[in-house]
mmCIF file of N, CA and C in Angstrom:
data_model
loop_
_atom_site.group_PDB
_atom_site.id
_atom_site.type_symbol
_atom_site.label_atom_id
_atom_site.label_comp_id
_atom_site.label_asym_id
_atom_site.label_seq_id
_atom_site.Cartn_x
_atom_site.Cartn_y
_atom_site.Cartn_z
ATOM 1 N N UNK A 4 213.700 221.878 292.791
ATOM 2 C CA UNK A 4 212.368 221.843 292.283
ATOM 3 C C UNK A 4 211.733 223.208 292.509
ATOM 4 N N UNK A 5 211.258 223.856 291.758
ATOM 5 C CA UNK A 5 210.629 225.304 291.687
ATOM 6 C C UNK A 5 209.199 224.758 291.950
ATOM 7 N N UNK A 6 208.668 226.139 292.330
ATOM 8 C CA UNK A 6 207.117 226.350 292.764
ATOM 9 C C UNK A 6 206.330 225.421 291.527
ATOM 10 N N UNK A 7 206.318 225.882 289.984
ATOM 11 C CA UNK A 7 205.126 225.455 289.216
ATOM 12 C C UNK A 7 205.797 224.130 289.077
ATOM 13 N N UNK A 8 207.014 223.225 289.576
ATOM 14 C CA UNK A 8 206.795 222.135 289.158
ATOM 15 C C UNK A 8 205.827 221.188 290.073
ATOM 16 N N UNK A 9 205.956 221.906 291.297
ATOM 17 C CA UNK A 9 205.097 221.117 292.514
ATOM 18 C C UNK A 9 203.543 220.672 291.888
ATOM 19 N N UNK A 10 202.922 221.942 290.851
ATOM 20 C CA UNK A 10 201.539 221.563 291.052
ATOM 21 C C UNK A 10 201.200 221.191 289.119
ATOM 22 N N UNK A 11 202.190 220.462 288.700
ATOM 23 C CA UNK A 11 201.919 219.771 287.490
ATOM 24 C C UNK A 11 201.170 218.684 287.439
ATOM 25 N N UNK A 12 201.104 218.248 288.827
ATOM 26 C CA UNK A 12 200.495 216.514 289.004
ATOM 27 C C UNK A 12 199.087 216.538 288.492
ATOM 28 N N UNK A 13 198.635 215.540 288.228
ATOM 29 C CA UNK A 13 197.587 215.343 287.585
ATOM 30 C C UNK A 13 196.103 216.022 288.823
ATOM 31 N N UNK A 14 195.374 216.321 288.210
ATOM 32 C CA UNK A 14 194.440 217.303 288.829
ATOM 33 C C UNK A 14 193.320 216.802 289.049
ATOM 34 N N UNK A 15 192.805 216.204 290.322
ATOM 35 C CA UNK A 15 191.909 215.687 290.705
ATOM 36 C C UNK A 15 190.599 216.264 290.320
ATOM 37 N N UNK A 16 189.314 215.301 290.089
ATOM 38 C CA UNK A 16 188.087 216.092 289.418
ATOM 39 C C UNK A 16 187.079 215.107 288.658
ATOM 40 N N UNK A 17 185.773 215.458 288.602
ATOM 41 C CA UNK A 17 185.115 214.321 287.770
ATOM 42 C C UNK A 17 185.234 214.695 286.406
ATOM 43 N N UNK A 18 185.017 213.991 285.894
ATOM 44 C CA UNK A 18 184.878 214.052 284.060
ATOM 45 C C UNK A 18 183.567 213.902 284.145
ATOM 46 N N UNK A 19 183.717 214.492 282.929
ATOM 47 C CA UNK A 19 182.337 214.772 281.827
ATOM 48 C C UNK A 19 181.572 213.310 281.687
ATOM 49 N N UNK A 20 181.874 212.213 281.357
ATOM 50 C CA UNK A 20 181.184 211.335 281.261
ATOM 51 C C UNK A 20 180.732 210.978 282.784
ATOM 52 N N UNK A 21 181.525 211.305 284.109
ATOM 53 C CA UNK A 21 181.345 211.310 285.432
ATOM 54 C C UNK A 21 179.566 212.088 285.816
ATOM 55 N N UNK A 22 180.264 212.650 284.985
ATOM 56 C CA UNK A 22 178.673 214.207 285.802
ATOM 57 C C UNK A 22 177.805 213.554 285.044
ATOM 58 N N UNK A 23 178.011 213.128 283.726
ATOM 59 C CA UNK A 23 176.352 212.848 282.961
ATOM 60 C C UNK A 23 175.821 211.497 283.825
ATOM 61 N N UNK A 24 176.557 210.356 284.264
ATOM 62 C CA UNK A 24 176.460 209.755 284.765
ATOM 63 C C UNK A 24 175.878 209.741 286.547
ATOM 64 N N UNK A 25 176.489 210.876 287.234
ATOM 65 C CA UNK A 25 175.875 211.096 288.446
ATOM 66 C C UNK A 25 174.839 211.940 288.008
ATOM 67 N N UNK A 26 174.610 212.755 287.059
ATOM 68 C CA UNK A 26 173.225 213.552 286.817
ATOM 69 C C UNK A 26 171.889 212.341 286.493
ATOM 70 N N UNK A 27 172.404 211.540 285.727
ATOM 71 C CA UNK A 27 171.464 210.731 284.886
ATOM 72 C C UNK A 27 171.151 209.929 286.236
ATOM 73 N N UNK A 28 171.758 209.493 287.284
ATOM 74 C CA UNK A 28 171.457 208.856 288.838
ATOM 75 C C UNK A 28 170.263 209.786 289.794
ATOM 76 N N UNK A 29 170.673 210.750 290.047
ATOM 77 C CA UNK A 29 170.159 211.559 290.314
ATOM 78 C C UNK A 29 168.464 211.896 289.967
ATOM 79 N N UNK A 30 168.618 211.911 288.409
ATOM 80 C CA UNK A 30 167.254 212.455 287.862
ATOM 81 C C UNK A 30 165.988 211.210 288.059
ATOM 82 N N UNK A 31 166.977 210.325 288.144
ATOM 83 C CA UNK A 31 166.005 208.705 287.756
ATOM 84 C C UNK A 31 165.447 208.881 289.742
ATOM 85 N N UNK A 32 165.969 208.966 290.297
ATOM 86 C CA UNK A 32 166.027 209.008 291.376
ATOM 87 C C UNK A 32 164.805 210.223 292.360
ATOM 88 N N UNK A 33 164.981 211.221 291.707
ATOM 89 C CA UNK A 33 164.381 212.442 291.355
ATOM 90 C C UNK A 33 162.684 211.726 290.638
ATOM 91 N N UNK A 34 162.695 211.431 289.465
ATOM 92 C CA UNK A 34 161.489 210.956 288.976
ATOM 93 C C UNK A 34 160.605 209.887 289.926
ATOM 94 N N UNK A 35 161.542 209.048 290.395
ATOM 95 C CA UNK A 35 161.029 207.882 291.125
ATOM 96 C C UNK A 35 160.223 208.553 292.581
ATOM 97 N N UNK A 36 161.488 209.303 293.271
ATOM 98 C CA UNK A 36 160.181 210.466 294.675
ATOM 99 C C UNK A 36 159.224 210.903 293.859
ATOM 100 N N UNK A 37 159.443 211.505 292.984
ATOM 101 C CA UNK A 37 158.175 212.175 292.416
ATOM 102 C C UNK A 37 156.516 211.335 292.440
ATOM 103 N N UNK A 38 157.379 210.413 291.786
ATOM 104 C CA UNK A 38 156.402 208.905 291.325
ATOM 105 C C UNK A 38 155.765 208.463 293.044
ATOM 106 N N UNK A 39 156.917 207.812 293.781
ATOM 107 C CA UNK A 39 156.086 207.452 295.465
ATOM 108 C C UNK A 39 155.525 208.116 295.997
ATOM 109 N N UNK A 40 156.038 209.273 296.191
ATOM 110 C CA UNK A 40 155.451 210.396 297.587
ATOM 111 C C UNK A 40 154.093 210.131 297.107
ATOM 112 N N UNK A 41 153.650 210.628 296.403
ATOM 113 C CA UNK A 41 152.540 210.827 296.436
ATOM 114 C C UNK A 41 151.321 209.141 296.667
ATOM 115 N N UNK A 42 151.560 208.320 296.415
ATOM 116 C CA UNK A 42 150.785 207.200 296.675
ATOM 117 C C UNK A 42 151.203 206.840 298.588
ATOM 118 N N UNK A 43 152.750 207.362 299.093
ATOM 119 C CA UNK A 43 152.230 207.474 300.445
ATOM 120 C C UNK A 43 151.676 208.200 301.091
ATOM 121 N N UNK A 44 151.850 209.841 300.393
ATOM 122 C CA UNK A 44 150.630 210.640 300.910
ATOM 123 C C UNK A 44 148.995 209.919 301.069
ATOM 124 N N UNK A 45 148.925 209.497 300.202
ATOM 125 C CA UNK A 45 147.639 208.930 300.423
ATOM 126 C C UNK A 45 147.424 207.474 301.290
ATOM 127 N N UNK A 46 148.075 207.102 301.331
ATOM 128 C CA UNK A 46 148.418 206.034 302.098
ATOM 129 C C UNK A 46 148.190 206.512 303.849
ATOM 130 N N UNK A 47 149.019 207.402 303.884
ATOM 131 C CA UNK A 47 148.836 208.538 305.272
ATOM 132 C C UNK A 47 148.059 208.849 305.511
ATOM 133 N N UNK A 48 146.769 209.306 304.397
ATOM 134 C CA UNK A 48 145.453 209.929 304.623
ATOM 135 C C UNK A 48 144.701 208.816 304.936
ATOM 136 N N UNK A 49 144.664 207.738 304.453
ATOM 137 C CA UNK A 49 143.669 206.442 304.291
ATOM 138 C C UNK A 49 144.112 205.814 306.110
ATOM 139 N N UNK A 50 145.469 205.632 306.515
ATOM 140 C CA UNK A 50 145.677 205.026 308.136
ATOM 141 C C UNK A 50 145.000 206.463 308.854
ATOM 142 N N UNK A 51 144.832 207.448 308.520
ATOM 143 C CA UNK A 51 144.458 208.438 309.215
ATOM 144 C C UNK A 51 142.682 208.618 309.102
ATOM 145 N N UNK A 52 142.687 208.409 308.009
ATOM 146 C CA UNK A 52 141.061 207.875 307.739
ATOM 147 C C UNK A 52 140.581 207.167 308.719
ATOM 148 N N UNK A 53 141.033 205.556 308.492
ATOM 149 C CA UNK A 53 139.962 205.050 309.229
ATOM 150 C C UNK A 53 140.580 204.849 310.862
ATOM 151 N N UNK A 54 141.346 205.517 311.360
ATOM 152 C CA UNK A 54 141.252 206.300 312.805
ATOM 153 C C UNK A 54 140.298 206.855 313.021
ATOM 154 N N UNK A 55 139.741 207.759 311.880
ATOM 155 C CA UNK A 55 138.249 208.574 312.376
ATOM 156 C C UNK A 55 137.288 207.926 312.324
ATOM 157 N N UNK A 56 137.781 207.080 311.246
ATOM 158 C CA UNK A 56 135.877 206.238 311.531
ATOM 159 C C UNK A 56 135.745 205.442 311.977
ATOM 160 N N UNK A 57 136.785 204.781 312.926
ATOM 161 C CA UNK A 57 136.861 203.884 313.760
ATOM 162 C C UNK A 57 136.025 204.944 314.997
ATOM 163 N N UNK A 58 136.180 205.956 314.995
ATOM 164 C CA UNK A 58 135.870 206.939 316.120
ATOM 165 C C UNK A 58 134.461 207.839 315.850
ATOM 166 N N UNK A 59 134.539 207.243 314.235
ATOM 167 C CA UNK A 59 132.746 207.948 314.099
ATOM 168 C C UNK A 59 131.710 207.100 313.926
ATOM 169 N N UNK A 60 131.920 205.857 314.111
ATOM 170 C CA UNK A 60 130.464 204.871 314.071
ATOM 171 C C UNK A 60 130.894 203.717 315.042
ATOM 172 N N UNK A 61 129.692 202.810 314.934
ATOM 173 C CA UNK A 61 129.936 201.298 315.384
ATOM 174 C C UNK A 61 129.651 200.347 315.216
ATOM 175 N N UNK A 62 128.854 200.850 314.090
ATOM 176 C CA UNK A 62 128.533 199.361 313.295
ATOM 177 C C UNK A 62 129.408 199.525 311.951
ATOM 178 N N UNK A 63 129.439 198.366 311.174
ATOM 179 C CA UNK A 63 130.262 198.584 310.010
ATOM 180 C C UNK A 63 130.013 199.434 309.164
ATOM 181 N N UNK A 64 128.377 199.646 308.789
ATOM 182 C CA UNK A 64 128.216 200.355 307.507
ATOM 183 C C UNK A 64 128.133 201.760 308.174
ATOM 184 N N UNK A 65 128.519 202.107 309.528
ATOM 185 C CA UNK A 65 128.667 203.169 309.931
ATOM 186 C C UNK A 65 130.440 204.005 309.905
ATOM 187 N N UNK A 66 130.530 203.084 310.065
ATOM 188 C CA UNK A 66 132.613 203.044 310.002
ATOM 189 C C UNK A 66 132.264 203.137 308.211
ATOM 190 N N UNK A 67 132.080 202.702 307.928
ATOM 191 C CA UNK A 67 132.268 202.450 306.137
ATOM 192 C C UNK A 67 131.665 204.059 305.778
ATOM 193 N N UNK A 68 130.640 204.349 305.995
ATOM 194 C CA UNK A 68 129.962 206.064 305.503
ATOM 195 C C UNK A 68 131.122 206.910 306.509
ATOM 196 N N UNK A 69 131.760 206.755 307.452
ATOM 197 C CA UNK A 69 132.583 207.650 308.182
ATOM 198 C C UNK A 69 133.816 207.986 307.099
ATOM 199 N N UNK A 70 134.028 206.656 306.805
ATOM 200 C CA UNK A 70 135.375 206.813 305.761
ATOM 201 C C UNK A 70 135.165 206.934 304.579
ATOM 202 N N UNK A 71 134.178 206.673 304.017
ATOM 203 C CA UNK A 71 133.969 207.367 302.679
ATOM 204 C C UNK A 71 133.495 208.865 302.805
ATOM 205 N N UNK A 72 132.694 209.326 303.496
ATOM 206 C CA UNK A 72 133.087 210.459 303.940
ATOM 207 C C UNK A 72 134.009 211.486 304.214
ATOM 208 N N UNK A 73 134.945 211.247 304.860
ATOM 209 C CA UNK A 73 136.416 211.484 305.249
ATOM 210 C C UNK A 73 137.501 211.492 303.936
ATOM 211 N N UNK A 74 136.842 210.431 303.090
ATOM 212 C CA UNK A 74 138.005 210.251 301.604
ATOM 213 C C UNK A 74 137.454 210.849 300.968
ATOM 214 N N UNK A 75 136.601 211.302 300.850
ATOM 215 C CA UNK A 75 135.857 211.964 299.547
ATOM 216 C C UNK A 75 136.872 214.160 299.802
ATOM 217 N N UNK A 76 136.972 214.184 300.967
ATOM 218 C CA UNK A 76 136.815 215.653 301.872
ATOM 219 C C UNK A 76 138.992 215.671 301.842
ATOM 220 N N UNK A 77 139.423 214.353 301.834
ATOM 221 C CA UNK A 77 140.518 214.235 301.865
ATOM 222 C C UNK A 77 141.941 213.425 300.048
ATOM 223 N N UNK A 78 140.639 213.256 299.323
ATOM 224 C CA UNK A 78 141.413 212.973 298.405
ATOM 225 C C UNK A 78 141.383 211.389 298.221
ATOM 226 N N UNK A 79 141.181 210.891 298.807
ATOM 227 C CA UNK A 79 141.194 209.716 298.295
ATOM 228 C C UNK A 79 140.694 208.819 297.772
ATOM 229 N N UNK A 80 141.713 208.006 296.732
ATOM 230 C CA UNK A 80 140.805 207.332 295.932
ATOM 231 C C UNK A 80 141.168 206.121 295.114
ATOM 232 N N UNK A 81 141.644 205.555 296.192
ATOM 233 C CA UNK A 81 142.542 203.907 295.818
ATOM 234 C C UNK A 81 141.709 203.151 296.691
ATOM 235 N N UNK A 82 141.027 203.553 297.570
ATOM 236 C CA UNK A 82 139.790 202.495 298.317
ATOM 237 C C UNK A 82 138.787 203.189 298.785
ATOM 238 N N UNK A 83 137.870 202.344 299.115
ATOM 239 C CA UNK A 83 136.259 202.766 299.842
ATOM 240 C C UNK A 83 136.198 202.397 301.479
ATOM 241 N N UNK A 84 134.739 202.378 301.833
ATOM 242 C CA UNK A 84 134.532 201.797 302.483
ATOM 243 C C UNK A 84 134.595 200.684 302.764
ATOM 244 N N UNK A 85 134.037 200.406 301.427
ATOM 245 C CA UNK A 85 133.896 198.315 300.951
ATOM 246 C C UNK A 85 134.844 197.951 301.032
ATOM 247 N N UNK A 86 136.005 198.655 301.312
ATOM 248 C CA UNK A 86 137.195 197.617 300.684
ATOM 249 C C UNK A 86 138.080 197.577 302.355
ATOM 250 N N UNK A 87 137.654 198.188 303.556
ATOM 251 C CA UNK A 87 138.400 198.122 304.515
ATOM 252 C C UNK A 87 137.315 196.700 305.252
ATOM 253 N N UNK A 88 138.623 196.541 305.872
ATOM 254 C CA UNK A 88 138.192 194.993 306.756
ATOM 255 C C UNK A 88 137.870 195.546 308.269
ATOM 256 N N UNK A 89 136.222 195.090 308.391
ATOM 257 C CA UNK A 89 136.237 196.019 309.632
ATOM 258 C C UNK A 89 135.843 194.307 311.030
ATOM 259 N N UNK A 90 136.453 194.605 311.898
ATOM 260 C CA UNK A 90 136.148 192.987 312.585
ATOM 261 C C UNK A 90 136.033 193.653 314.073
ATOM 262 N N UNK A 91 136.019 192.588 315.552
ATOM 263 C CA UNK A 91 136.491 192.777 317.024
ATOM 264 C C UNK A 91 137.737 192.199 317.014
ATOM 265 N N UNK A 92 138.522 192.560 318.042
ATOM 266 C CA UNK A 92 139.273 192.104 318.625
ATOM 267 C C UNK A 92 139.735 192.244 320.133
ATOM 268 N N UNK A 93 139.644 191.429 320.798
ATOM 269 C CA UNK A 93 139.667 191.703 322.154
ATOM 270 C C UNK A 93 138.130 192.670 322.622
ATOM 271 N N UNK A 94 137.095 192.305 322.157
ATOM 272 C CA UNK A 94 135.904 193.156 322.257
ATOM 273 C C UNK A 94 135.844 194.483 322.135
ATOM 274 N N UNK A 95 136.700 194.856 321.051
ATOM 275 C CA UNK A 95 137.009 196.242 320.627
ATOM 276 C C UNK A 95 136.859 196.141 319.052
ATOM 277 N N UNK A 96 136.540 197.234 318.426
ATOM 278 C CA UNK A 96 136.200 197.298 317.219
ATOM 279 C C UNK A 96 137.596 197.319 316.411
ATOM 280 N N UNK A 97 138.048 196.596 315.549
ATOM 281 C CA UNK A 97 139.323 197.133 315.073
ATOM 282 C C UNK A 97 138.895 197.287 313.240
ATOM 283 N N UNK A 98 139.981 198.331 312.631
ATOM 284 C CA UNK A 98 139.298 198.585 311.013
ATOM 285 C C UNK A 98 141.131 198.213 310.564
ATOM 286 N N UNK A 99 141.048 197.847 309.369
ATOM 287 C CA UNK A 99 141.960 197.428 308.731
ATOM 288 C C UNK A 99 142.676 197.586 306.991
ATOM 289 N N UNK A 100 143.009 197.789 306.703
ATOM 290 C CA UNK A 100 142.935 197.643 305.041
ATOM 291 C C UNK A 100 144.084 197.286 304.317
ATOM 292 N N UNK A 101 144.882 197.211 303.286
ATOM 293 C CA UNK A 101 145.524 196.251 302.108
ATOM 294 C C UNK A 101 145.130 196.218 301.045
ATOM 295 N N UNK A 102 145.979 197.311 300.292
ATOM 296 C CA UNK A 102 145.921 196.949 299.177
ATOM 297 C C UNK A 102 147.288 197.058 298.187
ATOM 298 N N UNK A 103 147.466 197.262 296.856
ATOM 299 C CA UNK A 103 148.701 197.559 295.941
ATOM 300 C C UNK A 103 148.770 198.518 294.844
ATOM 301 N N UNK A 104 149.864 199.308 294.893
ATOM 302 C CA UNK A 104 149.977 200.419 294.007
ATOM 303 C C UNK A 104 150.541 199.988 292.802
ATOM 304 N N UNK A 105 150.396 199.919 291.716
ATOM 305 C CA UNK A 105 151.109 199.671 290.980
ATOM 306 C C UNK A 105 151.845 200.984 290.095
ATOM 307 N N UNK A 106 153.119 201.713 290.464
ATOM 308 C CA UNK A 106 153.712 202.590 289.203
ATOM 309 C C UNK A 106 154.748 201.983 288.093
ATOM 310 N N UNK A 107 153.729 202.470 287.308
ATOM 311 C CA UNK A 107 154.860 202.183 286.087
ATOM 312 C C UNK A 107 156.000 203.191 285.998
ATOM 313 N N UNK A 108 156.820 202.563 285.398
ATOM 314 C CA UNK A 108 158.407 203.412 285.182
ATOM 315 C C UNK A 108 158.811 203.724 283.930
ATOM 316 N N UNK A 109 159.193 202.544 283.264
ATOM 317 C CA UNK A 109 159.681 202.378 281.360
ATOM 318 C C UNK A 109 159.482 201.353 281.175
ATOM 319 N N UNK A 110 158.538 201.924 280.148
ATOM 320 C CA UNK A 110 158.519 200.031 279.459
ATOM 321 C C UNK A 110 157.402 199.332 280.035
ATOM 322 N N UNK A 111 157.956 198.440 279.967
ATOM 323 C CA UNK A 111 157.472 196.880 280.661
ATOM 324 C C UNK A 111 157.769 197.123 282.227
ATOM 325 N N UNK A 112 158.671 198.034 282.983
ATOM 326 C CA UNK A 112 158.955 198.213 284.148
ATOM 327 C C UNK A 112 158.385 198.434 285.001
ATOM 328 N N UNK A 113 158.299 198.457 286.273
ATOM 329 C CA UNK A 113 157.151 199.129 287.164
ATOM 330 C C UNK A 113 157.503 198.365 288.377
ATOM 331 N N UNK A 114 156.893 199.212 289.284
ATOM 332 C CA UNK A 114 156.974 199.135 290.652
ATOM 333 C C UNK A 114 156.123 198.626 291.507
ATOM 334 N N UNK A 115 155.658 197.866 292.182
ATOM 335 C CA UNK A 115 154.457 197.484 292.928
ATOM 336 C C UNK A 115 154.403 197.556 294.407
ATOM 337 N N UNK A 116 154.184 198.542 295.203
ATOM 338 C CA UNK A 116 154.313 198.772 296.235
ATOM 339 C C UNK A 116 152.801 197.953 297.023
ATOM 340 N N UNK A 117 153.319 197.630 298.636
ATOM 341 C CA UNK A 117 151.865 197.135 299.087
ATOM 342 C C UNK A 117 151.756 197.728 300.379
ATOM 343 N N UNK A 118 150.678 198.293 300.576
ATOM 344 C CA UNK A 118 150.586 199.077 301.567
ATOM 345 C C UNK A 118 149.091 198.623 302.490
ATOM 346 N N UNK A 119 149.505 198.876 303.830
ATOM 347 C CA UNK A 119 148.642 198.026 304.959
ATOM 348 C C UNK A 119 148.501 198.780 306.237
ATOM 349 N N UNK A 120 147.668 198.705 306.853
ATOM 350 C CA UNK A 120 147.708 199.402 307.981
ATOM 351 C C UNK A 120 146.262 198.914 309.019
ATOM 352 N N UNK A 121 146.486 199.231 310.379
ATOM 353 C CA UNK A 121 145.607 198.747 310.814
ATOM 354 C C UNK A 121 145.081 199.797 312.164
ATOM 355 N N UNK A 122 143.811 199.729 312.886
ATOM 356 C CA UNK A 122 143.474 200.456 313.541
ATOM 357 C C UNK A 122 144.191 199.762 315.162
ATOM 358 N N UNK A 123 144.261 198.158 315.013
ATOM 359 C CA UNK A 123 144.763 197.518 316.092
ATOM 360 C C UNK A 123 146.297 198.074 316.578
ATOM 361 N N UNK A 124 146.647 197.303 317.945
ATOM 362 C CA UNK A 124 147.703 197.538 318.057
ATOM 363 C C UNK A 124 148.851 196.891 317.440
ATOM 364 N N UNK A 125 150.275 197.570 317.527
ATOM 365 C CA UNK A 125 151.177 196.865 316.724
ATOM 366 C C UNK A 125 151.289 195.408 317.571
ATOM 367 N N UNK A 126 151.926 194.402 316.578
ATOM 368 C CA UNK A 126 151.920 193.062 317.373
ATOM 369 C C UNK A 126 150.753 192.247 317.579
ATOM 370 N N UNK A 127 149.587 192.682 317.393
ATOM 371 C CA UNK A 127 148.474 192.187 317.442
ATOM 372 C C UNK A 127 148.206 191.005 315.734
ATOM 373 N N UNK A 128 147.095 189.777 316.081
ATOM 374 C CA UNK A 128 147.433 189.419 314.815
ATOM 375 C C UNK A 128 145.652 190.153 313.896
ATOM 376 N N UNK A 129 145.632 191.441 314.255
ATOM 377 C CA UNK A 129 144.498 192.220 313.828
ATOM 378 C C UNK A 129 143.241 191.733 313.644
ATOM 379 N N UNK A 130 142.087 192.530 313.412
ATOM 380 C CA UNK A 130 140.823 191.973 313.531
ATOM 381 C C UNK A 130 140.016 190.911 312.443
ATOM 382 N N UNK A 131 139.077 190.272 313.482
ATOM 383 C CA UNK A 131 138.567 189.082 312.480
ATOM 384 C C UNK A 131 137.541 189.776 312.049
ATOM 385 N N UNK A 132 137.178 189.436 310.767
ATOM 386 C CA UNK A 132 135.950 190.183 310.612
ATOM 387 C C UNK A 132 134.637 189.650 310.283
ATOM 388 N N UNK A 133 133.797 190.780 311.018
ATOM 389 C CA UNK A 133 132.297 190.545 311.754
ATOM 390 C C UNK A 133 131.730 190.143 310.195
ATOM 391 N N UNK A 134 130.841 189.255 310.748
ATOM 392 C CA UNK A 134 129.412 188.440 309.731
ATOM 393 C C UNK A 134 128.964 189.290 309.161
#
């Protein structure tokens, strides 16, 4: 057996319909981060939000102007004040919120993410909220 018969064997490698196929994975994949990051960026800003205004008032409609405040200076704009649940728990003030993203994709398709967060501790069954 001579040298060039050794390397006649068939030649490992993707094909062309291979690559369009891992490209076309890729891009969808690619579009879709594009599409999330950014609704958890804000998501990040909003649990980071009402940390501060848990820390800048003490009555509700004081926590509520802290964080609309804070969202206005930070971008946000999938909730208010009105829309966080502010209650006690354990005779501590706790702030809360919940709500849903909806991205569309193609079509009729789409994504519905739900996002929650709370000022309480983890494990806790979070605050009731005040009258």
């Amino acid at each position: 057996m001579g040298r060039t018969e050794l390397h006649r064997g068939r030649q490992g490698g993707i094909s062309l319909v291979g690559l369009i196929v891992v490209l076309a994975i890729v891009g969808f994949v690619g579009v879709l981060g594009l599409k999330i990051v950014p609704t958890y960026v804000e998501y990040r800003a909003i649990s980071n939000g009402i940390k501060l205004a848990k820390a800048g008032g003490n009555t509700v409609r004081e926590i509520q102007a802290a964080f609309d405040k804070n969202a206005s200076a930070t971008y946000i704009e999938t909730i208010t004040g009105k829309d966080l649940v502010i209650g006690a728990e354990n005779g501590e003030i706790q702030v809360s919120f919940a709500y849903e993203k909806k991205i569309p994709l193609v079509g009729p398709a789409s994504l519905l993410i739900d996002y929650s967060g709370s000022t309480a501790q983890p494990g806790s069954a979070g605050p009731k909220p005040r009258e």
